[in-house]
CSV table of C-alpha atoms and ligand atoms in Angstrom, one decimal:
chain,number,residue,atom,x,y,z
Q,1,UNK,CA,117.5,102.4,170.8
Q,2,UNK,CA,120.9,104.3,170.4
Q,3,UNK,CA,120.1,107.9,168.9
Q,4,UNK,CA,122.4,110.9,168.6
Q,5,UNK,CA,126.0,111.1,168.8
Q,6,UNK,CA,128.8,109.6,171.0
Q,7,UNK,CA,128.9,112.8,172.6
Q,8,UNK,CA,125.2,113.7,173.4
Q,9,UNK,CA,122.2,111.7,173.7
Q,10,UNK,CA,119.8,113.9,172.4
Q,11,UNK,CA,122.0,116.4,170.5
Q,12,UNK,CA,118.8,118.4,169.5
Q,13,UNK,CA,118.1,119.5,173.2
Q,14,UNK,CA,121.6,119.2,174.8
Q,15,UNK,CA,123.1,121.8,172.4
Q,16,UNK,CA,120.5,124.4,172.6
Q,17,UNK,CA,121.5,127.9,173.7
Q,18,UNK,CA,120.0,129.6,176.8
Q,19,UNK,CA,117.2,131.4,174.7
Q,20,UNK,CA,116.1,128.3,172.7
Q,21,UNK,CA,116.4,126.3,175.9
Q,22,UNK,CA,113.9,128.6,177.8
Q,23,UNK,CA,111.5,128.2,175.0
Q,24,UNK,CA,111.9,124.5,175.0
Q,25,UNK,CA,111.1,124.5,178.7
Q,26,UNK,CA,108.2,126.8,178.3
Q,27,UNK,CA,106.4,124.6,175.8
Q,28,UNK,CA,107.0,121.4,177.6
Q,29,UNK,CA,105.6,123.2,180.7
Q,30,UNK,CA,102.6,124.1,179.0
Q,31,UNK,CA,102.0,120.6,177.7
Q,32,UNK,CA,102.6,119.1,180.8
Q,33,UNK,CA,100.2,121.4,182.8
Q,34,UNK,CA,97.6,120.9,180.1
Q,35,UNK,CA,97.7,117.0,180.6
Q,36,UNK,CA,98.3,116.9,184.6
Q,37,UNK,CA,95.5,119.6,185.2
Q,38,UNK,CA,93.1,117.6,183.1
Q,39,UNK,CA,93.2,114.7,185.2
Q,40,UNK,CA,95.4,114.6,188.2
Q,41,UNK,CA,93.4,115.4,191.4
Q,42,UNK,CA,96.7,116.2,193.6
Q,43,UNK,CA,97.5,119.1,191.4
Q,44,UNK,CA,93.9,120.0,190.4
Q,45,UNK,CA,93.3,120.6,194.1
Q,46,UNK,CA,96.6,122.8,194.2
Q,47,UNK,CA,96.6,124.8,191.1
Q,48,UNK,CA,92.8,124.4,189.8
Q,49,UNK,CA,91.9,127.9,190.8
Q,50,UNK,CA,95.1,129.7,189.6
Q,51,UNK,CA,95.3,131.7,186.3
Q,52,UNK,CA,99.0,130.9,184.9
Q,53,UNK,CA,100.1,131.7,181.4
Q,54,UNK,CA,103.0,128.8,181.0
Q,55,UNK,CA,104.3,131.0,178.0
Q,56,UNK,CA,105.0,133.9,179.9
Q,57,UNK,CA,104.2,134.0,183.7
Q,58,UNK,CA,106.9,133.9,186.1
Q,59,UNK,CA,107.2,130.3,187.5
Q,60,UNK,CA,106.9,131.7,191.1
Q,61,UNK,CA,103.3,132.3,190.6
Q,62,UNK,CA,102.9,128.6,191.2
Q,63,UNK,CA,103.2,127.2,194.8
Q,64,UNK,CA,105.9,125.0,195.9
Q,65,UNK,CA,105.4,121.0,196.2
Q,66,UNK,CA,106.9,119.8,199.4
Q,67,UNK,CA,107.6,116.3,200.4
Q,68,UNK,CA,105.4,116.5,203.6
Q,69,UNK,CA,102.7,117.5,201.3
Q,70,UNK,CA,103.2,114.0,199.5
Q,71,UNK,CA,103.4,112.1,202.7
Q,72,UNK,CA,100.3,113.5,204.0
Q,73,UNK,CA,98.3,113.0,200.7
Q,74,UNK,CA,99.4,109.3,200.8
Q,75,UNK,CA,98.5,108.9,204.3
Q,76,UNK,CA,95.1,110.4,203.4
Q,77,UNK,CA,94.6,108.6,200.4
Q,78,UNK,CA,96.4,105.2,200.8
Q,79,UNK,CA,98.3,103.4,199.5
Q,80,UNK,CA,99.4,105.5,196.5
Q,81,UNK,CA,98.2,109.2,197.1
Q,82,UNK,CA,96.4,111.4,194.4
Q,83,UNK,CA,99.5,112.5,192.3
Q,84,UNK,CA,98.2,110.4,189.4
Q,85,UNK,CA,97.6,111.8,186.1
Q,86,UNK,CA,96.2,108.4,184.8
Q,87,UNK,CA,93.9,105.6,185.9
Q,88,UNK,CA,95.9,103.2,188.3
Q,89,UNK,CA,96.0,100.4,185.6
Q,90,UNK,CA,98.5,102.5,183.5
Q,91,UNK,CA,101.1,102.3,186.3
Q,92,UNK,CA,103.5,99.4,185.8
Q,93,UNK,CA,106.6,100.5,188.1
Q,94,UNK,CA,106.4,100.8,191.8
Q,95,UNK,CA,109.0,102.3,193.9
Q,96,UNK,CA,109.8,103.6,197.3
Q,97,UNK,CA,111.8,106.2,198.7
Q,98,UNK,CA,114.7,104.8,201.0
Q,99,UNK,CA,112.9,106.1,204.1
Q,100,UNK,CA,115.8,107.7,206.0
Q,101,UNK,CA,113.3,109.7,207.8
Q,102,UNK,CA,110.0,108.7,208.7
Q,103,UNK,CA,107.8,106.5,206.5
Q,104,UNK,CA,108.6,105.8,202.8
Q,105,UNK,CA,107.0,107.6,200.2
Q,106,UNK,CA,105.5,105.4,197.4
Q,107,UNK,CA,106.2,106.4,193.8
Q,108,UNK,CA,104.5,104.9,190.5
Q,109,UNK,CA,105.4,105.3,187.1
Q,110,UNK,CA,103.7,104.5,183.9
Q,111,UNK,CA,105.5,102.7,180.8
Q,112,UNK,CA,105.9,106.2,179.1
Q,113,UNK,CA,107.3,107.9,182.5
Q,114,UNK,CA,109.6,105.2,182.8
Q,115,UNK,CA,111.0,105.5,179.3
Q,116,UNK,CA,111.4,109.3,180.0
Q,117,UNK,CA,113.7,108.2,183.1
Q,118,UNK,CA,115.9,106.0,180.8
Q,119,UNK,CA,116.2,108.9,178.2
Q,120,UNK,CA,117.3,111.0,180.9
Q,121,UNK,CA,120.0,108.3,181.9
Q,122,UNK,CA,121.0,108.2,178.2
Q,123,UNK,CA,122.1,112.0,178.6
Q,124,UNK,CA,123.9,111.0,181.9
Q,125,UNK,CA,125.5,108.1,180.3
Q,126,UNK,CA,126.5,110.0,177.1
Q,127,UNK,CA,127.8,112.8,179.4
Q,128,UNK,CA,130.3,110.4,180.7
Q,129,UNK,CA,131.6,109.3,177.4
Q,130,UNK,CA,129.8,105.8,177.4
Q,131,UNK,CA,130.2,104.6,173.8
Q,132,UNK,CA,129.3,101.3,171.9
Q,133,UNK,CA,130.9,98.3,173.8
Q,134,UNK,CA,130.8,99.8,177.2
Q,135,UNK,CA,129.8,97.1,179.7
Q,136,UNK,CA,127.9,98.7,182.8
Q,137,UNK,CA,128.0,97.0,185.8
Q,138,UNK,CA,125.4,97.6,188.8
Q,139,UNK,CA,126.5,96.3,192.3
Q,140,UNK,CA,123.3,97.2,193.9
Q,141,UNK,CA,120.6,95.4,195.6
Q,142,UNK,CA,117.7,95.6,193.4
Q,143,UNK,CA,115.1,96.4,195.8
Q,144,UNK,CA,112.1,98.8,195.9
Q,145,UNK,CA,114.6,101.7,196.3
Q,146,UNK,CA,114.6,103.2,192.8
Q,147,UNK,CA,118.4,103.6,193.2
Q,148,UNK,CA,120.1,102.1,189.8
Q,149,UNK,CA,117.0,100.5,188.2
Q,150,UNK,CA,116.3,103.1,185.9
Q,151,UNK,CA,120.4,103.2,185.1
Q,152,UNK,CA,120.2,99.8,184.4
Q,153,UNK,CA,117.5,99.9,182.0
Q,154,UNK,CA,118.8,103.2,180.5
Q,155,UNK,CA,122.1,101.0,180.0
Q,156,UNK,CA,119.9,98.5,178.0
Q,157,UNK,CA,118.0,101.2,175.8
Q,158,UNK,CA,121.2,102.5,174.7
Q,159,UNK,CA,122.4,99.1,173.5
Q,160,UNK,CA,125.3,98.5,176.1
Q,161,UNK,CA,125.6,95.3,178.0
Q,162,UNK,CA,124.1,95.9,181.5
Q,163,UNK,CA,125.3,93.5,184.3
Q,164,UNK,CA,123.2,93.4,187.4
Q,165,UNK,CA,125.2,92.5,190.5
Q,166,UNK,CA,122.5,92.5,193.3
Q,167,UNK,CA,122.5,89.4,195.9
Q,168,UNK,CA,126.3,89.0,195.9
Q,169,UNK,CA,128.9,89.5,198.5
Q,170,UNK,CA,131.4,92.3,197.8
Q,171,UNK,CA,134.3,89.8,196.9
Q,172,UNK,CA,132.0,88.0,194.4
Q,173,UNK,CA,131.0,91.4,192.9
Q,174,UNK,CA,134.7,92.1,192.4
Q,175,UNK,CA,135.4,88.9,190.8
Q,176,UNK,CA,132.0,89.3,188.5
Q,177,UNK,CA,133.5,93.0,187.6
Q,178,UNK,CA,136.6,92.0,186.6
Q,179,UNK,CA,135.7,88.5,184.9
Q,180,UNK,CA,132.9,90.3,182.8
Q,181,UNK,CA,135.5,92.8,181.8
Q,182,UNK,CA,133.1,95.5,182.8
Q,183,UNK,CA,134.2,99.0,181.9
Q,184,UNK,CA,131.8,101.4,183.7
Q,185,UNK,CA,130.5,100.8,187.4
Q,186,UNK,CA,127.6,102.7,188.9
Q,187,UNK,CA,127.4,102.7,192.9
Q,188,UNK,CA,127.4,105.2,195.5
Q,189,UNK,CA,130.9,106.8,196.4
Q,190,UNK,CA,130.9,105.1,199.8
Q,191,UNK,CA,130.4,101.5,198.1
Q,192,UNK,CA,133.2,102.5,195.5
Q,193,UNK,CA,135.5,102.9,198.3
Q,194,UNK,CA,134.4,99.8,200.1
Q,195,UNK,CA,134.9,97.6,197.0
Q,196,UNK,CA,138.3,99.2,196.7
Q,197,UNK,CA,139.0,98.4,200.2
Q,198,UNK,CA,138.2,94.9,200.0
Q,199,UNK,CA,140.1,94.4,196.8
Q,200,UNK,CA,143.3,95.7,198.5
Q,201,UNK,CA,142.4,93.1,201.3
Q,202,UNK,CA,142.0,90.2,199.0
Q,203,UNK,CA,144.9,91.1,196.7
Q,204,UNK,CA,142.6,91.8,193.8
Q,205,UNK,CA,144.0,94.1,191.0
Q,206,UNK,CA,141.5,96.8,190.6
Q,207,UNK,CA,143.7,99.2,188.7
Q,208,UNK,CA,144.6,96.6,186.3
Q,209,UNK,CA,140.8,96.0,185.5
Q,210,UNK,CA,139.1,97.3,182.3
Q,211,UNK,CA,136.9,99.7,184.6
Q,212,UNK,CA,137.6,103.2,183.3
Q,213,UNK,CA,134.8,105.2,184.8
Q,214,UNK,CA,132.5,105.3,187.9
Q,215,UNK,CA,129.3,106.9,187.9
Q,216,UNK,CA,128.5,107.5,191.5
Q,217,UNK,CA,125.1,108.9,193.2
Q,218,UNK,CA,123.4,109.1,196.4
Q,219,UNK,CA,125.8,111.0,198.4
Q,220,UNK,CA,128.1,114.2,198.1
Q,221,UNK,CA,131.2,112.1,197.9
Q,222,UNK,CA,131.4,112.2,193.9
Q,223,UNK,CA,132.1,116.0,194.0
Q,224,UNK,CA,134.3,116.1,197.1
Q,225,UNK,CA,137.8,116.4,196.0
Q,226,UNK,CA,139.5,114.2,198.4
Q,227,UNK,CA,136.8,111.5,198.2
Q,228,UNK,CA,137.0,111.7,194.2
Q,229,UNK,CA,140.9,111.4,194.3
Q,230,UNK,CA,140.5,108.3,196.7
Q,231,UNK,CA,138.2,106.5,194.3
Q,232,UNK,CA,140.1,107.5,191.0
Q,233,UNK,CA,143.4,106.4,192.3
Q,234,UNK,CA,142.3,103.1,193.9
Q,235,UNK,CA,140.1,102.1,190.6
Q,236,UNK,CA,142.6,103.9,188.2
Q,237,UNK,CA,139.6,105.2,186.8
Q,238,UNK,CA,137.7,108.6,186.4
Q,239,UNK,CA,134.7,109.4,188.8
Q,240,UNK,CA,131.4,110.9,187.3
Q,241,UNK,CA,129.1,112.5,189.8
Q,242,UNK,CA,125.5,112.1,189.2
Q,243,UNK,CA,122.3,113.4,191.0
Q,244,UNK,CA,118.7,112.0,191.0
Q,245,UNK,CA,115.9,111.3,193.5
Q,246,UNK,CA,113.1,108.9,193.5
Q,247,UNK,CA,110.2,111.6,193.5
Q,248,UNK,CA,112.1,113.6,190.5
Q,249,UNK,CA,114.2,111.5,188.4
Q,250,UNK,CA,117.7,111.7,187.0
Q,251,UNK,CA,118.1,115.1,187.3
Q,252,UNK,CA,122.1,116.0,186.7
Q,253,UNK,CA,125.4,114.4,185.4
Q,254,UNK,CA,129.1,115.3,185.4
Q,255,UNK,CA,130.4,115.9,181.8
Q,256,UNK,CA,133.9,114.9,180.6
Q,257,UNK,CA,135.1,118.7,180.6
Q,258,UNK,CA,134.1,119.8,184.0
Q,259,UNK,CA,135.0,117.5,186.8
Q,260,UNK,CA,133.6,117.8,190.0
Q,261,UNK,CA,130.4,119.4,189.0
Q,262,UNK,CA,126.7,118.4,187.7
Q,263,UNK,CA,124.8,119.8,184.9
Q,264,UNK,CA,121.4,119.9,185.6
Q,265,UNK,CA,119.1,118.6,182.5
Q,266,UNK,CA,117.3,121.6,181.8
Q,267,UNK,CA,115.8,120.3,178.7
Q,268,UNK,CA,113.9,118.1,181.2
Q,269,UNK,CA,113.5,119.9,184.3
Q,270,UNK,CA,113.1,123.5,185.3
Q,271,UNK,CA,115.7,124.5,188.0
Q,272,UNK,CA,115.4,127.2,190.4
Q,273,UNK,CA,117.3,128.2,193.6
Q,274,UNK,CA,115.9,129.6,196.6
Q,275,UNK,CA,117.0,130.8,200.0
Q,276,UNK,CA,115.5,127.9,202.1
Q,277,UNK,CA,114.5,130.2,204.9
Q,278,UNK,CA,112.2,132.7,202.9
Q,279,UNK,CA,111.5,130.7,200.0
Q,280,UNK,CA,112.5,133.5,197.8
Q,281,UNK,CA,115.0,133.2,194.8
Q,282,UNK,CA,118.5,133.3,195.8
Q,283,UNK,CA,120.2,136.0,194.2
Q,284,UNK,CA,123.9,134.6,194.3
Q,285,UNK,CA,122.5,131.4,192.7
Q,286,UNK,CA,123.3,129.4,195.8
Q,287,UNK,CA,120.5,127.9,198.1
Q,288,UNK,CA,118.0,125.1,197.9
Q,289,UNK,CA,117.3,123.6,194.4
Q,290,UNK,CA,113.9,123.4,193.3
Q,291,UNK,CA,112.7,121.4,190.4
Q,292,UNK,CA,109.9,121.0,188.0
Q,293,UNK,CA,110.1,117.6,186.0
Q,294,UNK,CA,108.8,118.1,182.2
Q,295,UNK,CA,108.3,114.9,181.1
Q,296,UNK,CA,107.3,112.6,183.9
Q,297,UNK,CA,103.8,113.2,183.5
Q,298,UNK,CA,102.3,110.1,185.3
Q,299,UNK,CA,103.5,111.3,188.7
Q,300,UNK,CA,104.6,115.1,187.8
Q,301,UNK,CA,106.4,117.2,190.3
Q,302,UNK,CA,105.9,121.2,190.1
Q,303,UNK,CA,108.4,123.4,191.9
Q,304,UNK,CA,109.5,120.7,194.2
Q,305,UNK,CA,111.6,121.7,197.2
Q,306,UNK,CA,114.3,119.2,196.8
Q,307,UNK,CA,116.1,119.9,200.1
Q,308,UNK,CA,119.3,119.9,198.2
Q,309,UNK,CA,121.7,122.6,198.5
Q,310,UNK,CA,123.5,123.7,195.4
Q,311,UNK,CA,125.6,126.6,194.0
Q,312,UNK,CA,124.7,127.1,190.4
Q,313,UNK,CA,126.7,128.6,187.7
Q,314,UNK,CA,125.6,129.5,184.1
Q,315,UNK,CA,127.4,129.7,180.8
Q,316,UNK,CA,128.5,127.6,177.9
Q,317,UNK,CA,130.7,124.5,179.1
Q,318,UNK,CA,133.3,123.2,177.3
Q,319,UNK,CA,131.3,120.1,176.5
Q,320,UNK,CA,129.0,122.4,174.2
Q,321,UNK,CA,126.1,122.3,176.8
Q,322,UNK,CA,124.5,125.5,178.1
Q,323,UNK,CA,123.0,123.2,181.0
Q,324,UNK,CA,123.5,125.0,184.3
Q,325,UNK,CA,126.2,123.6,186.5
Q,326,UNK,CA,125.8,122.6,190.2
Q,327,UNK,CA,129.4,123.4,191.1
Q,328,UNK,CA,130.5,121.0,193.5
Q,329,UNK,CA,127.8,118.9,193.0
Q,330,UNK,CA,125.1,118.5,195.8
Q,331,UNK,CA,126.7,120.3,199.0
Q,332,UNK,CA,124.5,118.8,201.3
Q,333,UNK,CA,120.8,118.6,202.7
Q,334,UNK,CA,119.3,121.6,204.0
Q,335,UNK,CA,118.4,119.5,207.0
Q,336,UNK,CA,121.9,118.3,207.6
Q,337,UNK,CA,123.2,121.9,208.1
Q,338,UNK,CA,124.8,122.0,211.6
Q,339,UNK,CA,125.5,125.2,213.5
Q,340,UNK,CA,128.6,124.7,215.8
Q,341,UNK,CA,129.5,127.3,218.0
Q,342,UNK,CA,128.1,129.7,215.9
Q,343,UNK,CA,129.6,128.3,212.5
Q,344,UNK,CA,127.5,126.8,209.9
Q,345,UNK,CA,128.8,123.4,208.6
Q,346,UNK,CA,128.1,120.9,206.2
Q,347,UNK,CA,128.7,117.4,206.7
Q,348,UNK,CA,130.3,117.4,203.1
Q,349,UNK,CA,132.7,120.2,204.4
Q,350,UNK,CA,133.8,117.8,207.2
Q,351,UNK,CA,134.3,114.8,204.6
Q,352,UNK,CA,136.1,116.9,202.6
Q,353,UNK,CA,138.7,117.4,205.2
Q,354,UNK,CA,138.6,113.8,207.0
Q,355,UNK,CA,139.2,112.2,203.5
Q,356,UNK,CA,142.4,113.7,203.1
Q,357,UNK,CA,143.9,111.7,205.8
Q,358,UNK,CA,144.7,108.5,203.7
Q,359,UNK,CA,144.6,106.0,206.7
Q,360,UNK,CA,141.0,107.0,207.4
Q,361,UNK,CA,138.8,104.4,205.7
Q,362,UNK,CA,135.5,105.0,207.5
Q,363,UNK,CA,134.0,107.8,209.7
Q,364,UNK,CA,130.8,108.9,211.8
Q,365,UNK,CA,129.7,112.4,212.8
Q,366,UNK,CA,127.7,112.5,215.9
Q,367,UNK,CA,125.9,115.6,216.7
Q,368,UNK,CA,124.8,116.2,220.4
Q,369,UNK,CA,122.8,119.1,221.5
Q,370,UNK,CA,120.8,121.3,219.6
Q,371,UNK,CA,121.1,124.5,217.2
Q,372,UNK,CA,123.9,126.9,218.4
Q,373,UNK,CA,124.8,124.6,221.3
Q,374,UNK,CA,125.5,121.7,219.1
Q,375,UNK,CA,128.7,119.6,219.6
Q,376,UNK,CA,130.5,117.2,217.4
Q,377,UNK,CA,132.3,114.0,217.9
Q,378,UNK,CA,133.9,112.4,215.0
Q,379,UNK,CA,134.9,108.8,215.1
Q,380,UNK,CA,137.2,107.6,212.5
Q,381,UNK,CA,138.4,104.2,211.5
Q,382,UNK,CA,142.3,104.1,210.8
Q,383,UNK,CA,143.9,101.4,208.9
Q,384,UNK,CA,147.1,102.2,210.6
Q,385,UNK,CA,147.1,100.5,214.4
Q,386,UNK,CA,149.9,102.8,215.6
Q,387,UNK,CA,149.1,106.2,214.5
Q,388,UNK,CA,145.8,106.9,216.6
Q,389,UNK,CA,147.0,109.6,219.0
Q,390,UNK,CA,148.5,111.4,216.3
Q,391,UNK,CA,145.8,111.1,214.0
Q,392,UNK,CA,143.0,112.3,216.1
Q,393,UNK,CA,145.1,115.7,216.7
Q,394,UNK,CA,145.9,116.3,213.3
Q,395,UNK,CA,142.3,115.7,212.2
Q,396,UNK,CA,140.8,118.2,214.9
Q,397,UNK,CA,143.5,120.8,213.9
Q,398,UNK,CA,142.7,120.8,210.4
Q,399,UNK,CA,139.0,121.2,210.9
Q,400,UNK,CA,139.9,123.9,213.5
Q,401,UNK,CA,141.9,125.7,210.8
Q,402,UNK,CA,139.2,125.6,208.1
Q,403,UNK,CA,135.8,125.3,209.9
Q,404,UNK,CA,136.9,127.4,213.1
Q,405,UNK,CA,136.0,125.2,215.8
Q,406,UNK,CA,137.5,122.0,217.3
Q,407,UNK,CA,135.8,118.8,217.2
Q,408,UNK,CA,136.2,115.8,219.5
Q,409,UNK,CA,138.1,113.1,217.3
Q,410,UNK,CA,138.3,109.5,218.4
Q,411,UNK,CA,140.3,106.8,216.4
Q,412,UNK,CA,138.8,103.4,216.3
Q,413,UNK,CA,140.1,100.0,215.1
Q,414,UNK,CA,139.3,98.8,211.5
Q,415,UNK,CA,136.0,97.6,211.1
Q,416,UNK,CA,134.1,99.3,214.0
Q,417,UNK,CA,132.0,101.5,211.9
Q,418,UNK,CA,129.1,100.2,209.6
Q,419,UNK,CA,129.5,100.1,206.0
Q,420,UNK,CA,126.6,101.1,203.5
Q,421,UNK,CA,125.9,99.8,200.0
Q,422,UNK,CA,123.3,102.6,199.2
Q,423,UNK,CA,123.4,105.9,200.9
Q,424,UNK,CA,125.7,106.1,203.8
Q,425,UNK,CA,124.3,107.7,207.1
Q,426,UNK,CA,127.4,109.2,208.4
Q,427,UNK,CA,125.7,111.8,210.3
Q,428,UNK,CA,123.8,110.8,213.7
Q,429,UNK,CA,122.1,112.9,215.9
Q,430,UNK,CA,121.6,112.0,219.6
E,1,LIG,ZN1,130.0,120.0,180.5
């Protein structure tokens, strides 16, 4: 049910200062460990022999949890593995990861853990200013990927109208959004752009629709300035970036006051940043995000290496929250960092440049060779048929000026590259 104010979902935790927040985290950590270590065989094996005082011991006395470990556990103890705190019949939600690499990870939630998800989504929605009367639409195929399932039910729990838009063509979805006077759209940045492109082709007036906000997730685009601007101008609506993952939960949200970054919900997660190479705490606050969830006790994760690269900034935000902010959102995946002629390059940095060229509708980055010898081919789809030869040179030059290497750029006719509804796969390694 609707609780709290219009600005905060759970004001009693969203308005805590740093000290009070740290105390709350330690209390929740203690309660979570008590329950998990009593019955969860995965974590009993990992942590059983360890002396750890959750009130005062530094967190790094606990080992990391990795995705590879979870995959091994599920392979050894099929089908669901052993990271389960309760008997199987308590679990009522099944999801699996999108399996972009390797076999999918299965993930179960109890009714209580699922409620915890919807509470986190309440924080995300209130952060974006969702209020009574907002109608939220989910143009997303409701398959086993957790995607926007929890968001959908989070909207229902807030008392807002939630419109499912699975199993429809893009054109049908556009009509559905307009006819039902939806005000908030939840999708990936790629799909927000695709909807806008199809609307333009079909003469559908998106800017004149009731949509005032798009909550986007699944890719870095929501905080990439050129991508944001493009979505915002096509829809005449504000973009709010969001971060979450199947294994962890809805972890972060963008508030009304600080565009282009993500607050981590520190009342429900403990965030650390490490140097991905050494595993040690990163002094500058930039590196791989490690998260511990405090409320998903049915299938918890303790010090989980998310593989997401972030730069965390502390301090009270204009929205009144002290939750740390990932400046620029999720900057990329640890695995996606490329070394091109001696330069460290993230695909999101390339996207930030490519999206500035307004005629580019879609792109793909193909990496050939390994490590220091890697080479890049950037294929872009251009809406303007005649400007190909100029466009490739302009993009290559912009990348050379900012990232210090010159990639090959090839311009393709419209419609040549694949489109994505959920996570786009624009990086290809051959
Ligand atoms: Zn804020």
